[in-house]
Short mmCIF file of N, CA and C in Angstrom, two decimals:
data_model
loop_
_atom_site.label_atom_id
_atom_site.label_comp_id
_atom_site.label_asym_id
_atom_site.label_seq_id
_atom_site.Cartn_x
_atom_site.Cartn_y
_atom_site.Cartn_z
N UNK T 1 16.71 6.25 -3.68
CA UNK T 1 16.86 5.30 -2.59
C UNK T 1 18.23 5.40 -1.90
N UNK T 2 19.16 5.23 -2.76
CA UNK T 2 20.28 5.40 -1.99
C UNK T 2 20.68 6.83 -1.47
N UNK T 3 20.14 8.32 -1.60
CA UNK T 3 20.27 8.67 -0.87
C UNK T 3 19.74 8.94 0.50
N UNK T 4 18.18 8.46 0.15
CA UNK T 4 17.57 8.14 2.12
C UNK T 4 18.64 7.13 2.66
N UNK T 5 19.19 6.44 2.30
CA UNK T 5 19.62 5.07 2.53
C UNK T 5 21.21 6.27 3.38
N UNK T 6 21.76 7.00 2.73
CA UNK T 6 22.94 7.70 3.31
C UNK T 6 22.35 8.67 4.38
N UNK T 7 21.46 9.19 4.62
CA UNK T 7 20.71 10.20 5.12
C UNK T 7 20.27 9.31 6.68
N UNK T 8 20.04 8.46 6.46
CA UNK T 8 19.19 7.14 7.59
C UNK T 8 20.47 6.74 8.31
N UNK T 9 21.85 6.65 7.76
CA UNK T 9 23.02 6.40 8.01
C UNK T 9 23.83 7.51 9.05
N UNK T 10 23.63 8.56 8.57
CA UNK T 10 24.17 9.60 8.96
C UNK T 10 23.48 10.18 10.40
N UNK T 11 22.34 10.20 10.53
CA UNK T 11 21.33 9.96 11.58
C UNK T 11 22.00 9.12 12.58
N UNK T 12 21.75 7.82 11.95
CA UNK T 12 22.42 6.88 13.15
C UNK T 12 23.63 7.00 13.83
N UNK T 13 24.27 7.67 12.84
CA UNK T 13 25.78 8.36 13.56
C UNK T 13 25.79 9.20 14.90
N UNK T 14 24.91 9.80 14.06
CA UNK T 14 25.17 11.25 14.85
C UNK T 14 23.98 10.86 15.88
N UNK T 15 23.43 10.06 16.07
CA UNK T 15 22.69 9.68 17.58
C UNK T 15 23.77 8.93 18.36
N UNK T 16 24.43 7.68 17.73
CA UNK T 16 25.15 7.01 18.26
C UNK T 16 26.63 7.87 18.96
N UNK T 17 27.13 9.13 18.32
CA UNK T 17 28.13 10.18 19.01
C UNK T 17 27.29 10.91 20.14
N UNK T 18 26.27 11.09 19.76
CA UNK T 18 25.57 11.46 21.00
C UNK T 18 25.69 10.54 22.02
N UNK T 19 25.51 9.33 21.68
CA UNK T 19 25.19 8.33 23.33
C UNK T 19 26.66 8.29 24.08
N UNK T 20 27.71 8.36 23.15
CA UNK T 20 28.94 8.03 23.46
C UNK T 20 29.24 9.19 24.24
N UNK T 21 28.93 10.45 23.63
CA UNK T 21 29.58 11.86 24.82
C UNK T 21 28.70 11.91 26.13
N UNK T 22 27.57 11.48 25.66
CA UNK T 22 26.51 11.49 27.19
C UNK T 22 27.29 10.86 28.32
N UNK T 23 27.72 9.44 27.55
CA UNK T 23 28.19 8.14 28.72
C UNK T 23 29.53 8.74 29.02
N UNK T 24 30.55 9.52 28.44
CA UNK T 24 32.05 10.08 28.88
C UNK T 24 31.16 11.55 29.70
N UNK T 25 30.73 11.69 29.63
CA UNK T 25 30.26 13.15 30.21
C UNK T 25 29.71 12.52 31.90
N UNK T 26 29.00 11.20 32.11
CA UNK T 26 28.56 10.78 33.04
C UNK T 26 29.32 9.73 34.06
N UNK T 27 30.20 9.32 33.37
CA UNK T 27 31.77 8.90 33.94
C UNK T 27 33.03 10.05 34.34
N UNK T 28 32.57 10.99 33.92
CA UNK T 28 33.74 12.00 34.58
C UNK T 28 32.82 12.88 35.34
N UNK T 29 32.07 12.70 35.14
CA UNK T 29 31.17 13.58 36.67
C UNK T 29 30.82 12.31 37.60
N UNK T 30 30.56 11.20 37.44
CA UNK T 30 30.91 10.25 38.56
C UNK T 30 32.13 10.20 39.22
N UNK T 31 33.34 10.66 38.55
CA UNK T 31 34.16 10.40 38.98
C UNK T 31 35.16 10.89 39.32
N UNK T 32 34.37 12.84 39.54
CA UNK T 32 35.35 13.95 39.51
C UNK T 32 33.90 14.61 41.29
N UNK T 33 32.73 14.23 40.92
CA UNK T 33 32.19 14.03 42.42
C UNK T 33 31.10 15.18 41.64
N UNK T 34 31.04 15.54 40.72
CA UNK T 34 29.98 16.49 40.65
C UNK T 34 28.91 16.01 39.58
N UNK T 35 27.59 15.39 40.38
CA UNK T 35 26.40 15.20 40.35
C UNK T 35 25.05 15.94 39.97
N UNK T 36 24.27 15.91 39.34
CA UNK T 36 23.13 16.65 39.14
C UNK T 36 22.79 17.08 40.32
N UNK T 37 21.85 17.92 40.55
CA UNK T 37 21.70 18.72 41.74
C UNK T 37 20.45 18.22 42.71
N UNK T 38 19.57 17.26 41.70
CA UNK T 38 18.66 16.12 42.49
C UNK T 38 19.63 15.11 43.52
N UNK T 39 20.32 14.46 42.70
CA UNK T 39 21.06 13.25 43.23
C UNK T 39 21.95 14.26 44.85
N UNK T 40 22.21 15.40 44.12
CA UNK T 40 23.34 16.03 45.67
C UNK T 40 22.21 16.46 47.00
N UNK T 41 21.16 16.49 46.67
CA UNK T 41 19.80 16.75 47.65
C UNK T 41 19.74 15.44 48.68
N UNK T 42 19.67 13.90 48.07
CA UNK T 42 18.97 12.58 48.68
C UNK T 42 19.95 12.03 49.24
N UNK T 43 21.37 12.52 48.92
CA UNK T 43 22.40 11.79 49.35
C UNK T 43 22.52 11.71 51.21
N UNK T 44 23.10 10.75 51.68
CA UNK T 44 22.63 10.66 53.16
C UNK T 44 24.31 10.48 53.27
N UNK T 45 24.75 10.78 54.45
CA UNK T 45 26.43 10.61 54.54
C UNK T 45 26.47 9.19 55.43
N UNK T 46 28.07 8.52 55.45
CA UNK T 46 27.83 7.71 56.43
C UNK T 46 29.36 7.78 57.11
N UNK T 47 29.92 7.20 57.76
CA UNK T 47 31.13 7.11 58.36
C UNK T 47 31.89 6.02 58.23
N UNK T 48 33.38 6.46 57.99
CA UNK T 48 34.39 5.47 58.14
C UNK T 48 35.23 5.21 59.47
N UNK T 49 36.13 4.78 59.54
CA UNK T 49 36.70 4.46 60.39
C UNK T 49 38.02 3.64 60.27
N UNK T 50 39.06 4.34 60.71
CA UNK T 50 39.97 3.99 60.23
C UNK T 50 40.69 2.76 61.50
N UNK T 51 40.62 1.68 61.49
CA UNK T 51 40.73 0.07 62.21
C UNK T 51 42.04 0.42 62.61
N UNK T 52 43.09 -0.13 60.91
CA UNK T 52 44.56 -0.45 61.43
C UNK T 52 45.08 0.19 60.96
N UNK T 53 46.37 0.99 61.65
CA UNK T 53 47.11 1.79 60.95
C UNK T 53 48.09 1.98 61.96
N UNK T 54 49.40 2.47 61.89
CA UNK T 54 50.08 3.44 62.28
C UNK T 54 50.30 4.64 63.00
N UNK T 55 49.61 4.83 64.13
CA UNK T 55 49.26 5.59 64.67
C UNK T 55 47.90 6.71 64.16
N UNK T 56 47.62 6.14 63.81
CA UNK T 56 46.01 6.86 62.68
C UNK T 56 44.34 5.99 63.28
N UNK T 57 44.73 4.51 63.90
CA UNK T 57 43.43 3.75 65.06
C UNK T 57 42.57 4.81 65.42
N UNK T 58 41.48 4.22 64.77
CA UNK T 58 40.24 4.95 65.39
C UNK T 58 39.88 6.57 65.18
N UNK T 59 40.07 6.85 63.86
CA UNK T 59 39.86 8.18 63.18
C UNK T 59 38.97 8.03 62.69
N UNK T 60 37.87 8.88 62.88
CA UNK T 60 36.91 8.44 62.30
C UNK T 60 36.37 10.11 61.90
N UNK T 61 35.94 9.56 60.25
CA UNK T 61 35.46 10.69 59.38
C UNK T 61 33.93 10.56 59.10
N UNK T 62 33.03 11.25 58.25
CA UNK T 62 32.02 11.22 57.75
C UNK T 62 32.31 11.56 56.37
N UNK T 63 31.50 10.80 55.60
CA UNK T 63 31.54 10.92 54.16
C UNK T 63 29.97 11.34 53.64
N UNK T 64 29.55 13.06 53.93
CA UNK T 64 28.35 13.16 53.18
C UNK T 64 28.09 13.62 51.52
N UNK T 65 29.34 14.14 51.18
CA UNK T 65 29.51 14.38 49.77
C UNK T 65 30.14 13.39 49.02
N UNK T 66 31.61 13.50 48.78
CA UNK T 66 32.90 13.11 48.43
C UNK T 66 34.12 13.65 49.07
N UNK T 67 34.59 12.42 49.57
CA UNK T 67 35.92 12.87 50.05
C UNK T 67 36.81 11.65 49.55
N UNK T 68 38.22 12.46 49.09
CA UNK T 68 39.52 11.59 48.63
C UNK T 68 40.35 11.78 49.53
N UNK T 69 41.16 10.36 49.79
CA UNK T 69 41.69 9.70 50.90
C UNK T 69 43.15 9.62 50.14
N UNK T 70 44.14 9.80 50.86
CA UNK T 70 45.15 9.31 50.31
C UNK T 70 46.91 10.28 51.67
N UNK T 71 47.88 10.20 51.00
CA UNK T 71 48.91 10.33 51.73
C UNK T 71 49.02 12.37 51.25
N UNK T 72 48.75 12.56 50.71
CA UNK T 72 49.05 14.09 50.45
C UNK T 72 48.42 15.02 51.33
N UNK T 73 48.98 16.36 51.51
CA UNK T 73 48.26 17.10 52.70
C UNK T 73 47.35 17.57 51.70
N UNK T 74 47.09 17.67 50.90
CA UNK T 74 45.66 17.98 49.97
C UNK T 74 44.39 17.44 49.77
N UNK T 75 44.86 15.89 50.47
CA UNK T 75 43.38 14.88 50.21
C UNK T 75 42.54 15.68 51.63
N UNK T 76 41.74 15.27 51.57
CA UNK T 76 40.62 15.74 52.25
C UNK T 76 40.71 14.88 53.67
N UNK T 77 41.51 13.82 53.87
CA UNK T 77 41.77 12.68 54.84
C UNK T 77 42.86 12.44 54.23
N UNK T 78 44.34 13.06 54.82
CA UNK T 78 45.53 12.24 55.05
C UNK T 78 45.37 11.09 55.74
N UNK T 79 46.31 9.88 55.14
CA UNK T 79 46.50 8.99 55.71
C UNK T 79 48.20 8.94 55.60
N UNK T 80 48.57 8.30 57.20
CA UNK T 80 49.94 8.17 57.08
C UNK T 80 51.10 6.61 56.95
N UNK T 81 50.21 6.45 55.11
CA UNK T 81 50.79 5.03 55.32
C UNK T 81 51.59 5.59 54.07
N UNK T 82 52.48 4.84 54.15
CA UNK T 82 53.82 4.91 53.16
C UNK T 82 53.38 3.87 51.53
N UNK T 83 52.45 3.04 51.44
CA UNK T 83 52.23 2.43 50.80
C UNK T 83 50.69 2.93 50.27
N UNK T 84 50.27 3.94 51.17
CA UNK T 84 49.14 4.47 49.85
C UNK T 84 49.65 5.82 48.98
N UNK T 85 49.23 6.12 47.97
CA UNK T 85 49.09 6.98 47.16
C UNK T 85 48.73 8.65 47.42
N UNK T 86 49.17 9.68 46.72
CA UNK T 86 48.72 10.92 47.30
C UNK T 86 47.51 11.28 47.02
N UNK T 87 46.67 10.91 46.38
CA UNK T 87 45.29 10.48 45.98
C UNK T 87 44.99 9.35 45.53
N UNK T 88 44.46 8.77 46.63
CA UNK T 88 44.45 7.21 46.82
C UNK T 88 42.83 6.55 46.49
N UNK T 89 41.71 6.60 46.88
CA UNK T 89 40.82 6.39 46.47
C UNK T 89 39.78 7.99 46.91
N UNK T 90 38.56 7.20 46.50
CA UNK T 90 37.59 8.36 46.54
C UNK T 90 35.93 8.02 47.28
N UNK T 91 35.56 8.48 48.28
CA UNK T 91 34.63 8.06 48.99
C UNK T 91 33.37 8.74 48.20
N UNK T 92 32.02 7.98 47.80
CA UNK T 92 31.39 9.04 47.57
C UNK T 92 29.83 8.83 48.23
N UNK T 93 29.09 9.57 48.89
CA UNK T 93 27.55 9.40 49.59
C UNK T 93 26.73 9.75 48.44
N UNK T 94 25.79 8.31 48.31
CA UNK T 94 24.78 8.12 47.58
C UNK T 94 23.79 7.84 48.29
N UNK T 95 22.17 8.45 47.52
CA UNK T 95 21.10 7.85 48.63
C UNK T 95 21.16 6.30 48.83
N UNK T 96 21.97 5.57 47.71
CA UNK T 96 21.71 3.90 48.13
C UNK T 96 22.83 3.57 49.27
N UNK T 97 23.71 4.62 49.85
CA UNK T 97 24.82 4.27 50.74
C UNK T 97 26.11 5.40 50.10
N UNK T 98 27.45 4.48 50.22
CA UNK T 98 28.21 4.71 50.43
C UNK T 98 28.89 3.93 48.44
N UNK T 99 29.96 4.52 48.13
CA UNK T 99 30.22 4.30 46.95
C UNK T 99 31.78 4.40 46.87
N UNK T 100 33.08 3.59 46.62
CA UNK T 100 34.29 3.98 46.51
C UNK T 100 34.80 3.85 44.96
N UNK T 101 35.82 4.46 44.87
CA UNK T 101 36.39 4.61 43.50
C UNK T 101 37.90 4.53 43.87
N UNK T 102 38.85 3.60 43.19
CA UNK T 102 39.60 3.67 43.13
C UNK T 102 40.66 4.87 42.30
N UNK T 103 41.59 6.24 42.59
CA UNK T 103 41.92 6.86 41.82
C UNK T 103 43.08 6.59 40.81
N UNK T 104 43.55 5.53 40.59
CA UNK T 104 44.81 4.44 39.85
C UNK T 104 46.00 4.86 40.83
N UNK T 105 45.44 4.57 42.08
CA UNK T 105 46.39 4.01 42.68
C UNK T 105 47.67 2.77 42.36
N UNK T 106 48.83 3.19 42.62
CA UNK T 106 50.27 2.22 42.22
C UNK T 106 49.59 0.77 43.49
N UNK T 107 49.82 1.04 44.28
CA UNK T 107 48.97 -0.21 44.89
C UNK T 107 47.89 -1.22 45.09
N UNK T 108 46.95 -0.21 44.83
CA UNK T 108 45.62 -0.66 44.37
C UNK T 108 44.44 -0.25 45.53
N UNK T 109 43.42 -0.89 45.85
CA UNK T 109 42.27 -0.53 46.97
C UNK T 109 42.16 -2.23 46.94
N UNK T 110 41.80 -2.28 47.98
CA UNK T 110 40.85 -3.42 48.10
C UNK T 110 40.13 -3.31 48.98
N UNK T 111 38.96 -4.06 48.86
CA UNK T 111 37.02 -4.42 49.63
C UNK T 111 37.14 -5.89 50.03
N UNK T 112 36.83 -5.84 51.26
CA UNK T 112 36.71 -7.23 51.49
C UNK T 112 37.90 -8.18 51.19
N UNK T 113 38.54 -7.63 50.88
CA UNK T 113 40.05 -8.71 50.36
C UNK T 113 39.79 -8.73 48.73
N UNK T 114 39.18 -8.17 47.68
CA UNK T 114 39.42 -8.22 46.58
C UNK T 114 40.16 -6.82 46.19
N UNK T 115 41.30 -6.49 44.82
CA UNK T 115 40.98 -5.63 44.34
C UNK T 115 40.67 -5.20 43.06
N UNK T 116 39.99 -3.98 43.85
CA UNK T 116 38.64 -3.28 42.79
C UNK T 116 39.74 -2.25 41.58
N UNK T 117 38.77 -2.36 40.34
CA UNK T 117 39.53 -1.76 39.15
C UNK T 117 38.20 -0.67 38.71
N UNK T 118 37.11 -0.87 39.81
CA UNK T 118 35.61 0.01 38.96
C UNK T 118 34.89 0.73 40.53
N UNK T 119 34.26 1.53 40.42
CA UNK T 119 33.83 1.55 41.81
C UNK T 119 32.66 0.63 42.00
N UNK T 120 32.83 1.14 43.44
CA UNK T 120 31.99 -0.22 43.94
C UNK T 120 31.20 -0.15 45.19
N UNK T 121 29.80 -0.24 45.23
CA UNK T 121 29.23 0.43 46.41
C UNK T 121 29.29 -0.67 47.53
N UNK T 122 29.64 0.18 48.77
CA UNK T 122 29.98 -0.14 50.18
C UNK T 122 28.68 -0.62 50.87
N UNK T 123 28.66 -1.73 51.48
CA UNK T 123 27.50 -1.85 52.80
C UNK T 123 28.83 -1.57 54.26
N UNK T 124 27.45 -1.44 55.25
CA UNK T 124 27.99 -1.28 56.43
C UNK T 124 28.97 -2.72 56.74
N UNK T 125 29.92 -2.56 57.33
CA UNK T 125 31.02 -3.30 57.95
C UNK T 125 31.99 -3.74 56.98
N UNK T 126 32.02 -3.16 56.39
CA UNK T 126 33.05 -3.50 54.60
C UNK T 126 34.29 -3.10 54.80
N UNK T 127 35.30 -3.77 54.88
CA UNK T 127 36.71 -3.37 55.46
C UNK T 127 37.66 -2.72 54.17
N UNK T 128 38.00 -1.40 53.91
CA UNK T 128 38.64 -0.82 52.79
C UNK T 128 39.75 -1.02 53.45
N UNK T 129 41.50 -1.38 52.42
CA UNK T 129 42.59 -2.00 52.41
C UNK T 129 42.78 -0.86 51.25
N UNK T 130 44.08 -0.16 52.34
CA UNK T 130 44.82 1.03 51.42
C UNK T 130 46.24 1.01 51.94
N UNK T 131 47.22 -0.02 51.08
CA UNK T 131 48.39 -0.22 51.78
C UNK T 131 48.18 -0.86 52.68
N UNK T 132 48.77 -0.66 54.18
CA UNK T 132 48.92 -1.59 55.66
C UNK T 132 47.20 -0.91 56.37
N UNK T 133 46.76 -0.01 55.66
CA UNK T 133 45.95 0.77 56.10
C UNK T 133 44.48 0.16 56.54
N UNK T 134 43.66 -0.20 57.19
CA UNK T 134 42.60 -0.78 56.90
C UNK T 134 41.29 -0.11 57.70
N UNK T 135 40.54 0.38 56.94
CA UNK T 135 39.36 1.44 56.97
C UNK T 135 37.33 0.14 57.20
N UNK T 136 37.42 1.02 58.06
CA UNK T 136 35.53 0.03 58.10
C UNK T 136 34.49 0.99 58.20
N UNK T 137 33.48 0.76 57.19
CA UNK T 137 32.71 1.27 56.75
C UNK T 137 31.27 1.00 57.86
N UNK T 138 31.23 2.36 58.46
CA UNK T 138 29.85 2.24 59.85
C UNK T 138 28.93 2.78 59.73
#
């Protein structure tokens, strides 16, 4: 008995390390932009728009994959605010819309006037706050 009893144990382990690498394996591909190859098919893009800024009014991008936003000439969308980050957040197109991720930005992101610590999916007219920066989702 007691060794089914260690055997039944050991099982449960080693399913339960399984669920755990699945869920880190599906959080860093959420959050590095690379998706199963179904999900990269349905995805529909949508557009931002950059409101207030610094000479940056009325830039307007499309987001049909993933694109990261931030102050570095490497993001995919410089922005020229002094108070965002050189990889500042992360846009991503899902078939349910539009999806942001904060990248631990020193400032933070905010939606709507909250800020976000998880991503968080966008509806149309959703005002993103990056520094003095302020982005609307069309």
């Amino acid at each position: 008995m007691p060794a089914l009893f260690l055997t039944l144990l050991k099982l449960i382990f080693i399913a339960l390390l399984y669920l755990i690498v699945w869920h880190v394996a599906r959080s860093v591909a959420g959050h590095t932009g690379t998706f199963p190859t179904r999900l990269r098919e349905r995805r529909r893009g949508s557009s931002v728009v950059i409101m207030h800024s610094d000479g940056q009014a009325g830039v307007r991008f499309e987001v049909k994959d993933a694109v990261v936003v931030g102050r570095s000439e490497s993001a995919d969308v410089t922005i020229t605010d002094p108070y965002a980050s050189e990889f500042h957040l992360r846009f991503v197109a899902l078939e349910g819309g539009l999806t942001i991720h904060d990248l631990g930005s020193t400032n933070g992101t905010y939606v709507n006037g909250r800020r976000i610590s998880t991503p968080v999916t966008l509806n149309r007219g959703d005002a993103v706050q990056v520094g003095k920066t302020v982005l609307e989702v069309r």
